[in-house]
């Protein structure tokens, strides 16, 4: 049952600052539990941002603190953040985060626990285009694909699979650590616990350097690795080696999505967390000292925000920032902190997703006749004359049978990734004809430039920053891992359980504990 925030938690009307803070000091409310010092504990937590990171944080805070926490989630836009759909021709299509890896255990658990269903994206044929010709093109025949790979790239494909598998094996350690409630106060210590010096070193070199060091050929990097980076992160092989490895893991054949749209996970997590959604923009956070009825004082965080009904002020014990604090994205002011809490200067990368219902122009890609065009996904290499990064035919989030008329006419919904909004001339080059165009512009992920300096997790005594992990790698699962880490870290620091924070040699420690 949803807690009635106004009647249970504070005195006054919505949007007014309460004279006394929260339930913890209300003598008329029965204590939920007792803290380590024998005092009643009622944690009031604010989560800023209702994307996959923020809703995961609310969910994991509820799991750890149980009834002891009341959670408010602030969101200025739609729940889901960078998980969003767009309507085309009566159907919904993924416009933001699209696919999930089969080893993303948090996302798998969310879908199962929330009663959602997985959806397998269409496995259509792929080609890689360099602006003049296709350097690689899949066949419907598996054996032919193997022969093409060996002929063009030797054993590089097999070696890449083994290289990524080794990284994934190390990556999977985080789930065991979090199962046993271990947390980390920095992203670097979290990564080091998973992959040791290898993961840290990958933050400080490009994926190009990492793969050349591992013995991959330059032709393979240019033809295969670059297109994967461009479609997943809108950048080439100058991104850091860790996010590059995450991108290559995204070439797995077992990728999946959520039926109905990935954003349903965020809505489900918010509901499961029994969190109160506040549709508003957080403008500032300030530390405040308040008196309690027994005559003591307590230090809280005052959050100022604006909703459609006007400005509001609320007080919290704990604040989780689950939205980027980078310039042009985070406009939250941290007032009066010493040392100051500042936004970060590193930019996010713009990606434009253009959805077109039309008939593709096969001649643009070198095909004389449209009927001979077999591909449904085209990735691109680095070439200044190319104005797109990728183009792919997409399926609705709720699959519907393709009509015979659509098959005969060649009309499909295509999604194009490009660095800038496409002009009419460019659309006419890509399509023989089209009738509907919709555009979604994202500041979708960080602009990677190793060596990476990752923002801190802990911004103040009880203010935690979830999105810093994006500077290692931006992905739905990375946000969920960061969310659980923040929930565990805040729980351990609230209860003084330092033995579960930043412990070294966890792999060996857990072997002895078992």
Short mmCIF file of C-alpha atoms in Angstrom, two decimals:
data_model
loop_
_atom_site.label_atom_id
_atom_site.label_comp_id
_atom_site.label_asym_id
_atom_site.label_seq_id
_atom_site.Cartn_x
_atom_site.Cartn_y
_atom_site.Cartn_z
CA UNK A 1 0.00 0.00 0.00
CA UNK A 2 1.35 3.42 -0.88
CA UNK A 3 2.22 5.59 2.13
CA UNK A 4 0.26 8.82 2.37
CA UNK A 5 3.21 11.17 2.50
CA UNK A 6 1.43 14.26 3.75
CA UNK A 7 -0.66 12.79 6.56
CA UNK A 8 1.88 10.27 7.85
CA UNK A 9 5.23 11.93 7.37
CA UNK A 10 4.93 15.63 8.02
CA UNK A 11 2.78 18.45 9.20
CA UNK A 12 1.67 21.16 6.80
CA UNK A 13 0.46 21.23 3.22
CA UNK A 14 2.20 19.95 0.09
CA UNK A 15 4.95 22.28 -1.07
CA UNK A 16 5.47 23.85 2.38
CA UNK A 17 8.58 23.29 4.45
CA UNK A 18 7.66 21.34 7.61
CA UNK A 19 8.49 22.78 10.99
CA UNK A 20 9.63 19.40 12.28
CA UNK A 21 11.34 17.11 9.86
CA UNK A 22 10.08 13.58 9.66
CA UNK A 23 8.50 10.59 11.28
CA UNK A 24 11.65 9.81 13.24
CA UNK A 25 10.81 12.55 15.73
CA UNK A 26 7.05 12.23 15.76
CA UNK A 27 6.15 10.85 19.22
CA UNK A 28 2.68 9.87 18.02
CA UNK A 29 4.06 7.41 15.46
CA UNK A 30 5.20 3.96 16.61
CA UNK A 31 8.89 3.33 15.74
CA UNK A 32 9.47 0.93 12.86
CA UNK A 33 12.82 -0.36 14.15
CA UNK A 34 15.72 0.55 16.39
CA UNK A 35 19.08 1.71 15.13
CA UNK A 36 22.54 0.73 16.39
CA UNK A 37 22.40 3.37 19.12
CA UNK A 38 18.97 2.31 20.34
CA UNK A 39 17.16 5.24 18.71
CA UNK A 40 14.10 4.93 16.45
CA UNK A 41 15.07 4.78 12.78
CA UNK A 42 12.91 6.27 10.04
CA UNK A 43 14.98 7.00 6.98
CA UNK A 44 13.54 9.45 4.49
CA UNK A 45 15.26 9.08 1.11
CA UNK A 46 15.09 11.13 -2.06
CA UNK A 47 16.03 9.74 -5.47
CA UNK A 48 16.48 12.34 -8.21
CA UNK A 49 15.72 10.78 -11.58
CA UNK A 50 13.31 8.01 -12.60
CA UNK A 51 15.33 6.32 -15.34
CA UNK A 52 16.63 2.79 -14.97
CA UNK A 53 19.24 3.97 -12.44
CA UNK A 54 16.85 5.92 -10.23
CA UNK A 55 14.06 3.36 -10.21
CA UNK A 56 16.58 0.57 -9.56
CA UNK A 57 17.96 2.59 -6.65
CA UNK A 58 14.48 3.02 -5.17
CA UNK A 59 13.84 -0.72 -5.58
CA UNK A 60 17.12 -1.74 -3.93
CA UNK A 61 16.72 0.82 -1.12
CA UNK A 62 13.36 -0.74 -0.33
CA UNK A 63 14.92 -4.21 -0.38
CA UNK A 64 17.69 -3.22 2.05
CA UNK A 65 15.89 -0.85 4.43
CA UNK A 66 12.51 -2.55 4.27
CA UNK A 67 9.77 -0.63 6.10
CA UNK A 68 12.39 1.68 7.61
CA UNK A 69 12.54 3.96 4.60
CA UNK A 70 10.12 6.28 2.87
CA UNK A 71 11.21 6.98 -0.70
CA UNK A 72 10.38 9.97 -2.90
CA UNK A 73 11.47 9.81 -6.54
CA UNK A 74 11.73 13.11 -8.42
CA UNK A 75 11.36 13.13 -12.20
CA UNK A 76 10.99 16.18 -14.44
CA UNK A 77 10.09 14.16 -17.53
CA UNK A 78 8.70 10.70 -18.22
CA UNK A 79 9.46 7.69 -16.05
CA UNK A 80 12.08 5.70 -17.93
CA UNK A 81 14.49 8.52 -18.78
CA UNK A 82 16.63 7.27 -21.65
CA UNK A 83 14.41 4.21 -21.95
CA UNK A 84 11.57 5.43 -24.13
CA UNK A 85 9.36 4.44 -27.04
CA UNK A 86 8.10 6.38 -30.04
CA UNK A 87 4.84 5.85 -31.94
CA UNK A 88 4.96 5.10 -35.67
CA UNK A 89 2.08 3.87 -37.83
CA UNK A 90 0.05 2.84 -34.80
CA UNK A 91 2.87 0.86 -33.13
CA UNK A 92 5.47 1.67 -30.46
CA UNK A 93 9.21 1.31 -31.16
CA UNK A 94 12.24 1.51 -28.86
CA UNK A 95 13.70 5.01 -29.15
CA UNK A 96 16.30 4.80 -26.36
CA UNK A 97 18.11 1.87 -24.74
CA UNK A 98 17.22 -1.05 -26.97
CA UNK A 99 18.84 -4.41 -26.18
CA UNK A 100 19.88 -6.35 -23.08
CA UNK A 101 22.68 -8.91 -22.84
CA UNK A 102 21.74 -12.47 -21.78
CA UNK A 103 24.16 -12.21 -18.82
CA UNK A 104 22.66 -8.98 -17.47
CA UNK A 105 21.39 -10.65 -14.30
CA UNK A 106 19.80 -7.59 -12.67
CA UNK A 107 17.72 -6.82 -15.77
CA UNK A 108 16.73 -10.49 -16.06
CA UNK A 109 15.67 -10.55 -12.41
CA UNK A 110 13.67 -7.32 -12.79
CA UNK A 111 11.73 -8.70 -15.74
CA UNK A 112 10.99 -11.95 -13.92
CA UNK A 113 10.08 -10.36 -10.58
CA UNK A 114 7.86 -7.72 -12.19
CA UNK A 115 5.94 -10.26 -14.26
CA UNK A 116 7.15 -8.86 -17.57
CA UNK A 117 8.11 -10.88 -20.62
CA UNK A 118 11.29 -10.94 -22.71
CA UNK A 119 11.18 -10.24 -26.42
CA UNK A 120 13.67 -11.48 -28.97
CA UNK A 121 14.61 -8.78 -31.51
CA UNK A 122 14.41 -9.82 -35.15
CA UNK A 123 17.57 -11.56 -36.32
CA UNK A 124 17.81 -10.07 -39.80
CA UNK A 125 20.90 -9.93 -42.00
CA UNK A 126 23.61 -7.35 -41.31
CA UNK A 127 26.04 -5.55 -43.56
CA UNK A 128 28.95 -3.21 -42.87
CA UNK A 129 29.29 -0.32 -45.33
CA UNK A 130 32.34 1.90 -45.76
CA UNK A 131 30.76 4.59 -47.94
CA UNK A 132 31.73 2.89 -51.19
CA UNK A 133 31.01 -0.80 -50.71
CA UNK A 134 30.13 -3.44 -48.14
CA UNK A 135 33.28 -4.69 -46.41
CA UNK A 136 31.27 -7.48 -44.78
CA UNK A 137 27.81 -8.84 -45.46
CA UNK A 138 25.99 -11.67 -43.72
CA UNK A 139 24.48 -14.57 -45.59
CA UNK A 140 21.47 -16.62 -44.64
CA UNK A 141 23.82 -19.60 -44.60
CA UNK A 142 25.87 -20.00 -41.42
CA UNK A 143 28.69 -21.91 -43.15
CA UNK A 144 29.11 -19.15 -45.73
CA UNK A 145 29.42 -16.59 -42.92
CA UNK A 146 32.18 -18.66 -41.30
CA UNK A 147 34.07 -18.89 -44.58
CA UNK A 148 33.75 -15.11 -45.11
CA UNK A 149 35.03 -14.41 -41.60
CA UNK A 150 38.03 -16.71 -42.01
CA UNK A 151 38.83 -15.44 -45.51
CA UNK A 152 38.73 -11.76 -44.57
CA UNK A 153 39.88 -11.75 -40.94
CA UNK A 154 41.48 -15.09 -40.13
CA UNK A 155 40.81 -16.13 -36.54
CA UNK A 156 40.11 -12.59 -35.33
CA UNK A 157 36.37 -13.24 -34.86
CA UNK A 158 37.06 -16.32 -32.71
CA UNK A 159 39.73 -14.47 -30.75
CA UNK A 160 37.34 -11.56 -30.16
CA UNK A 161 34.72 -13.96 -28.82
CA UNK A 162 37.26 -15.47 -26.40
CA UNK A 163 38.58 -12.01 -25.42
CA UNK A 164 35.09 -10.73 -24.59
CA UNK A 165 34.22 -13.97 -22.77
CA UNK A 166 37.23 -13.52 -20.48
CA UNK A 167 36.10 -9.97 -19.66
CA UNK A 168 32.53 -11.15 -19.03
CA UNK A 169 33.76 -13.89 -16.68
CA UNK A 170 35.42 -11.23 -14.54
CA UNK A 171 32.44 -8.89 -14.86
CA UNK A 172 30.11 -11.58 -13.47
CA UNK A 173 31.88 -11.45 -10.10
CA UNK A 174 29.94 -8.30 -9.19
CA UNK A 175 26.71 -10.28 -8.82
CA UNK A 176 28.28 -12.57 -6.26
CA UNK A 177 29.72 -9.65 -4.30
CA UNK A 178 26.37 -7.88 -4.27
CA UNK A 179 24.55 -11.08 -3.30
CA UNK A 180 26.75 -11.14 -0.20
CA UNK A 181 26.05 -7.43 0.44
CA UNK A 182 29.52 -6.07 -0.35
CA UNK A 183 29.68 -2.48 -1.56
CA UNK A 184 32.25 -0.01 -2.87
CA UNK A 185 32.77 3.67 -2.19
CA UNK A 186 34.27 4.41 -5.64
CA UNK A 187 33.62 3.13 -9.13
CA UNK A 188 37.33 2.34 -9.47
CA UNK A 189 37.25 0.05 -6.41
CA UNK A 190 34.13 -1.66 -7.79
CA UNK A 191 35.82 -2.28 -11.14
CA UNK A 192 39.03 -3.42 -9.47
CA UNK A 193 37.10 -5.95 -7.39
CA UNK A 194 35.70 -7.40 -10.63
CA UNK A 195 38.69 -7.34 -12.95
CA UNK A 196 41.71 -6.19 -10.99
CA UNK A 197 44.32 -4.04 -12.70
CA UNK A 198 43.10 -5.25 -16.10
CA UNK A 199 39.77 -3.40 -15.81
CA UNK A 200 41.42 -0.26 -14.42
CA UNK A 201 44.00 -0.22 -17.22
CA UNK A 202 41.22 -0.46 -19.82
CA UNK A 203 39.82 2.83 -18.51
CA UNK A 204 43.11 4.49 -19.34
CA UNK A 205 43.59 3.29 -22.90
CA UNK A 206 41.44 3.31 -26.03
CA UNK A 207 39.69 0.19 -27.29
CA UNK A 208 41.94 0.49 -30.35
CA UNK A 209 45.04 0.33 -28.16
CA UNK A 210 43.59 -2.48 -26.03
CA UNK A 211 42.79 -4.65 -29.05
CA UNK A 212 46.07 -3.96 -30.82
CA UNK A 213 47.84 -4.90 -27.59
CA UNK A 214 45.81 -8.14 -27.59
CA UNK A 215 46.98 -8.88 -31.14
CA UNK A 216 43.94 -8.02 -33.30
CA UNK A 217 44.65 -6.85 -36.84
CA UNK A 218 44.06 -3.25 -37.87
CA UNK A 219 41.77 -4.35 -40.70
CA UNK A 220 39.57 -6.25 -38.25
CA UNK A 221 39.44 -3.24 -35.92
CA UNK A 222 38.58 -0.86 -38.77
CA UNK A 223 35.96 -3.09 -40.43
CA UNK A 224 34.30 -4.79 -37.46
CA UNK A 225 35.12 -3.04 -34.19
CA UNK A 226 34.64 0.56 -35.37
CA UNK A 227 31.04 -0.07 -36.61
CA UNK A 228 30.13 -1.67 -33.27
CA UNK A 229 31.38 1.42 -31.41
CA UNK A 230 29.56 3.77 -33.79
CA UNK A 231 26.17 2.07 -33.47
CA UNK A 232 26.34 1.54 -29.70
CA UNK A 233 28.06 4.72 -28.52
CA UNK A 234 28.14 7.05 -31.52
CA UNK A 235 31.94 7.17 -31.31
CA UNK A 236 34.89 5.36 -32.86
CA UNK A 237 37.70 3.31 -31.36
CA UNK A 238 39.08 6.23 -29.35
CA UNK A 239 36.62 5.39 -26.54
CA UNK A 240 38.04 3.68 -23.47
CA UNK A 241 38.81 -0.02 -23.57
CA UNK A 242 36.28 -0.99 -20.91
CA UNK A 243 33.25 0.58 -22.59
CA UNK A 244 34.60 -0.76 -25.88
CA UNK A 245 34.51 -4.28 -24.46
CA UNK A 246 30.94 -3.69 -23.24
CA UNK A 247 30.07 -2.57 -26.77
CA UNK A 248 31.55 -5.73 -28.28
CA UNK A 249 29.57 -7.82 -25.79
CA UNK A 250 26.54 -6.12 -27.37
CA UNK A 251 27.21 -8.03 -30.60
CA UNK A 252 26.07 -11.25 -28.88
CA UNK A 253 23.41 -13.24 -30.71
CA UNK A 254 21.37 -13.76 -27.53
CA UNK A 255 20.39 -10.11 -27.05
CA UNK A 256 16.82 -9.46 -25.95
CA UNK A 257 14.41 -6.71 -24.95
CA UNK A 258 11.24 -6.33 -22.87
CA UNK A 259 7.89 -6.98 -24.52
CA UNK A 260 5.92 -3.75 -24.43
CA UNK A 261 9.05 -1.61 -24.12
CA UNK A 262 12.11 -1.56 -21.87
CA UNK A 263 10.71 1.46 -20.01
CA UNK A 264 8.12 -0.87 -18.41
CA UNK A 265 10.92 -2.06 -16.13
CA UNK A 266 11.25 1.46 -14.69
CA UNK A 267 7.51 1.78 -14.06
CA UNK A 268 7.48 -1.65 -12.43
CA UNK A 269 10.44 -0.93 -10.18
CA UNK A 270 8.89 2.33 -9.03
CA UNK A 271 5.69 0.51 -8.07
CA UNK A 272 7.53 -2.39 -6.41
CA UNK A 273 9.60 0.08 -4.36
CA UNK A 274 6.39 1.64 -2.98
CA UNK A 275 7.98 4.96 -3.83
CA UNK A 276 6.12 8.22 -4.25
CA UNK A 277 6.73 9.83 -7.62
CA UNK A 278 7.02 13.61 -7.55
CA UNK A 279 6.70 15.05 -11.05
CA UNK A 280 8.98 18.04 -10.73
CA UNK A 281 12.39 19.53 -11.36
CA UNK A 282 14.88 19.53 -8.50
CA UNK A 283 16.61 22.90 -8.41
CA UNK A 284 18.82 22.77 -5.32
CA UNK A 285 20.07 20.70 -2.39
CA UNK A 286 21.14 22.33 0.86
CA UNK A 287 22.23 20.99 4.26
CA UNK A 288 19.97 22.04 7.16
CA UNK A 289 20.11 21.56 10.92
CA UNK A 290 16.73 20.98 12.56
CA UNK A 291 15.65 20.64 16.20
CA UNK A 292 13.75 17.60 17.41
CA UNK A 293 11.11 17.48 20.13
CA UNK A 294 13.44 15.79 22.67
CA UNK A 295 15.70 18.86 22.32
CA UNK A 296 18.35 17.33 20.09
CA UNK A 297 19.41 18.46 16.62
CA UNK A 298 19.65 16.54 13.39
CA UNK A 299 21.30 17.38 10.05
CA UNK A 300 19.13 16.86 6.98
CA UNK A 301 19.15 17.75 3.31
CA UNK A 302 16.61 20.26 2.05
CA UNK A 303 15.57 19.67 -1.56
CA UNK A 304 13.96 22.53 -3.47
CA UNK A 305 11.89 21.59 -6.50
CA UNK A 306 9.28 22.95 -8.88
CA UNK A 307 6.13 21.15 -9.99
CA UNK A 308 3.14 22.22 -12.05
CA UNK A 309 1.54 23.32 -8.76
CA UNK A 310 4.47 25.54 -7.82
CA UNK A 311 7.67 25.33 -5.74
CA UNK A 312 8.25 22.90 -2.90
CA UNK A 313 10.74 22.15 -0.12
CA UNK A 314 11.26 18.76 1.53
CA UNK A 315 13.80 17.38 4.01
CA UNK A 316 15.67 14.08 3.64
CA UNK A 317 18.21 11.95 5.49
CA UNK A 318 19.61 10.47 2.30
CA UNK A 319 19.80 11.71 -1.30
CA UNK A 320 20.61 9.64 -4.38
CA UNK A 321 21.34 11.62 -7.55
CA UNK A 322 20.37 9.37 -10.47
CA UNK A 323 20.61 11.88 -13.29
CA UNK A 324 23.77 13.19 -14.98
CA UNK A 325 25.31 16.18 -13.19
CA UNK A 326 27.25 17.25 -16.26
CA UNK A 327 26.84 20.69 -17.74
CA UNK A 328 23.81 21.09 -20.02
CA UNK A 329 22.24 18.06 -18.30
CA UNK A 330 22.32 18.59 -14.55
CA UNK A 331 21.09 21.98 -13.36
CA UNK A 332 20.95 21.11 -9.66
CA UNK A 333 22.65 23.63 -7.37
CA UNK A 334 24.36 22.36 -4.23
CA UNK A 335 24.14 25.30 -1.86
CA UNK A 336 26.55 26.00 0.99
CA UNK A 337 28.62 22.82 0.93
CA UNK A 338 32.25 22.99 2.03
CA UNK A 339 34.08 21.76 0.02
CA UNK A 340 31.64 22.64 -2.77
CA UNK A 341 29.78 20.00 -4.77
CA UNK A 342 30.07 20.91 -8.42
CA UNK A 343 28.75 19.66 -11.73
CA UNK A 344 31.20 17.93 -14.04
CA UNK A 345 32.61 19.50 -17.18
CA UNK A 346 32.93 16.45 -19.44
CA UNK A 347 30.24 16.45 -22.16
CA UNK A 348 27.69 13.87 -23.24
CA UNK A 349 27.55 12.68 -26.85
CA UNK A 350 24.59 13.67 -29.03
CA UNK A 351 22.88 10.91 -30.99
CA UNK A 352 19.88 11.52 -33.23
CA UNK A 353 17.44 8.64 -33.75
CA UNK A 354 15.30 9.15 -36.85
CA UNK A 355 12.37 6.84 -37.51
CA UNK A 356 11.15 6.60 -41.09
CA UNK A 357 8.26 4.61 -42.51
CA UNK A 358 9.30 4.11 -46.08
CA UNK A 359 10.99 2.11 -48.81
CA UNK A 360 14.77 2.08 -48.63
CA UNK A 361 16.81 3.24 -51.62
CA UNK A 362 18.93 0.17 -52.33
CA UNK A 363 20.97 1.99 -54.98
CA UNK A 364 22.42 4.27 -52.26
CA UNK A 365 24.22 1.17 -50.95
CA UNK A 366 25.23 -0.10 -54.39
CA UNK A 367 22.30 -2.38 -55.23
CA UNK A 368 20.74 -1.99 -58.67
CA UNK A 369 17.34 -3.40 -57.72
CA UNK A 370 15.49 -3.10 -54.42
CA UNK A 371 14.30 -6.68 -54.67
CA UNK A 372 17.93 -7.80 -54.48
CA UNK A 373 18.52 -5.92 -51.21
CA UNK A 374 18.63 -8.57 -48.45
CA UNK A 375 19.84 -6.53 -45.47
CA UNK A 376 17.84 -5.20 -42.56
CA UNK A 377 20.69 -3.68 -40.59
CA UNK A 378 23.60 -1.63 -41.93
CA UNK A 379 26.50 -0.45 -39.80
CA UNK A 380 29.15 1.95 -41.05
CA UNK A 381 32.88 2.44 -40.79
CA UNK A 382 34.64 5.78 -40.29
CA UNK A 383 34.19 7.88 -43.43
CA UNK A 384 33.71 11.67 -43.45
CA UNK A 385 31.21 11.50 -46.32
CA UNK A 386 28.87 9.19 -44.40
CA UNK A 387 26.16 11.18 -42.64
CA UNK A 388 24.69 8.16 -40.80
CA UNK A 389 26.17 5.78 -38.25
CA UNK A 390 23.66 2.99 -38.84
CA UNK A 391 20.28 2.17 -40.32
CA UNK A 392 18.11 -0.80 -39.38
CA UNK A 393 14.60 -2.09 -39.88
CA UNK A 394 12.91 -2.28 -36.48
CA UNK A 395 10.08 -4.27 -34.99
CA UNK A 396 7.38 -2.94 -32.63
CA UNK A 397 7.83 -3.50 -28.90
CA UNK A 398 4.60 -5.50 -29.09
CA UNK A 399 5.25 -7.64 -32.18
CA UNK A 400 2.50 -7.71 -34.79
CA UNK A 401 2.42 -9.86 -37.95
CA UNK A 402 3.74 -8.03 -40.99
CA UNK A 403 0.98 -7.66 -43.56
CA UNK A 404 1.34 -9.08 -47.04
CA UNK A 405 0.81 -5.59 -48.44
CA UNK A 406 3.78 -4.27 -46.48
CA UNK A 407 5.96 -7.15 -47.64
CA UNK A 408 5.04 -6.60 -51.26
CA UNK A 409 5.52 -2.83 -51.13
CA UNK A 410 8.80 -2.96 -49.21
CA UNK A 411 7.48 -0.44 -46.69
CA UNK A 412 9.08 -0.82 -43.27
CA UNK A 413 9.93 1.27 -40.24
CA UNK A 414 13.63 2.12 -40.23
CA UNK A 415 15.69 3.62 -37.42
CA UNK A 416 18.69 5.73 -38.38
CA UNK A 417 21.41 6.85 -35.97
CA UNK A 418 23.24 10.00 -37.00
CA UNK A 419 25.28 12.73 -35.27
CA UNK A 420 22.96 15.49 -36.52
CA UNK A 421 19.31 15.80 -37.55
CA UNK A 422 18.94 14.56 -41.13
CA UNK A 423 17.88 17.08 -43.75
CA UNK A 424 15.35 16.34 -46.50
CA UNK A 425 18.06 15.85 -49.11
CA UNK A 426 19.70 13.14 -47.01
CA UNK A 427 16.38 11.37 -46.40
CA UNK A 428 15.70 11.38 -50.15
CA UNK A 429 19.09 9.77 -50.70
CA UNK A 430 18.31 7.00 -48.20
CA UNK A 431 14.71 6.30 -49.26
CA UNK A 432 12.93 5.83 -52.56
CA UNK A 433 9.80 7.04 -50.82
CA UNK A 434 8.54 7.64 -47.29
CA UNK A 435 5.43 8.99 -45.62
CA UNK A 436 6.26 9.45 -41.93
CA UNK A 437 9.36 10.77 -40.17
CA UNK A 438 9.86 11.18 -36.41
CA UNK A 439 13.03 12.35 -34.68
CA UNK A 440 14.35 11.84 -31.15
CA UNK A 441 17.54 13.65 -30.13
CA UNK A 442 19.44 12.25 -27.17
CA UNK A 443 22.43 13.24 -25.09
CA UNK A 444 22.67 9.52 -24.77
CA UNK A 445 26.02 8.63 -23.22
CA UNK A 446 29.31 10.24 -22.21
CA UNK A 447 31.84 11.39 -24.78
CA UNK A 448 34.62 9.01 -23.89
CA UNK A 449 38.22 10.23 -23.95
CA UNK A 450 40.64 8.08 -21.97
CA UNK A 451 42.27 8.24 -19.55
CA UNK A 452 38.91 8.53 -17.82
CA UNK A 453 38.42 10.43 -14.59
CA UNK A 454 35.30 8.97 -13.02
CA UNK A 455 33.14 11.15 -10.76
CA UNK A 456 32.84 10.13 -7.10
CA UNK A 457 29.98 8.00 -5.78
CA UNK A 458 29.80 9.83 -2.46
CA UNK A 459 29.34 13.58 -2.93
CA UNK A 460 28.72 14.35 0.74
CA UNK A 461 27.96 12.62 4.03
CA UNK A 462 24.74 11.03 2.70
CA UNK A 463 24.53 12.24 -0.90
CA UNK A 464 25.34 9.56 -3.44
CA UNK A 465 25.88 9.93 -7.18
CA UNK A 466 24.79 6.98 -9.26
CA UNK A 467 25.61 8.11 -12.81
CA UNK A 468 29.37 8.33 -12.41
CA UNK A 469 29.58 4.70 -13.50
CA UNK A 470 28.57 5.80 -17.00
CA UNK A 471 32.09 7.13 -17.48
CA UNK A 472 33.32 3.54 -17.25
CA UNK A 473 30.50 2.28 -19.48
CA UNK A 474 26.93 3.41 -20.12
CA UNK A 475 24.35 0.62 -20.24
CA UNK A 476 21.11 -0.38 -18.51
CA UNK A 477 22.88 -3.08 -16.51
CA UNK A 478 25.69 -0.77 -15.47
CA UNK A 479 23.10 1.63 -14.02
CA UNK A 480 21.40 -1.23 -12.17
CA UNK A 481 24.75 -2.41 -10.73
CA UNK A 482 25.53 1.13 -9.61
CA UNK A 483 22.06 1.45 -8.08
CA UNK A 484 22.48 -1.69 -6.00
CA UNK A 485 25.96 -0.60 -4.95
CA UNK A 486 24.60 2.77 -3.77
CA UNK A 487 21.76 1.08 -1.87
CA UNK A 488 24.21 -1.29 -0.16
CA UNK A 489 26.74 1.47 0.53
CA UNK A 490 24.16 3.82 2.04
CA UNK A 491 22.72 0.99 4.15
CA UNK A 492 26.13 -0.02 5.52
CA UNK A 493 27.11 3.57 6.26
CA UNK A 494 23.74 4.25 7.92
CA UNK A 495 24.19 1.24 10.21
CA UNK A 496 27.99 1.50 10.59
CA UNK A 497 28.79 -1.80 8.84
CA UNK A 498 32.22 -0.83 7.54
CA UNK A 499 33.24 -4.48 7.16
CA UNK A 500 31.08 -4.65 4.01
CA UNK A 501 32.63 -1.61 2.29
CA UNK A 502 35.73 -1.65 0.03
CA UNK A 503 36.97 -5.05 1.13
CA UNK A 504 39.99 -6.39 -0.76
CA UNK A 505 40.41 -9.88 -2.22
CA UNK A 506 36.69 -10.56 -2.15
CA UNK A 507 36.97 -13.58 -4.44
CA UNK A 508 39.24 -15.34 -1.95
CA UNK A 509 37.27 -14.04 1.04
CA UNK A 510 34.02 -15.52 -0.28
CA UNK A 511 35.69 -18.87 -0.91
CA UNK A 512 36.68 -19.07 2.75
CA UNK A 513 33.24 -17.89 3.93
CA UNK A 514 31.61 -20.68 1.93
#
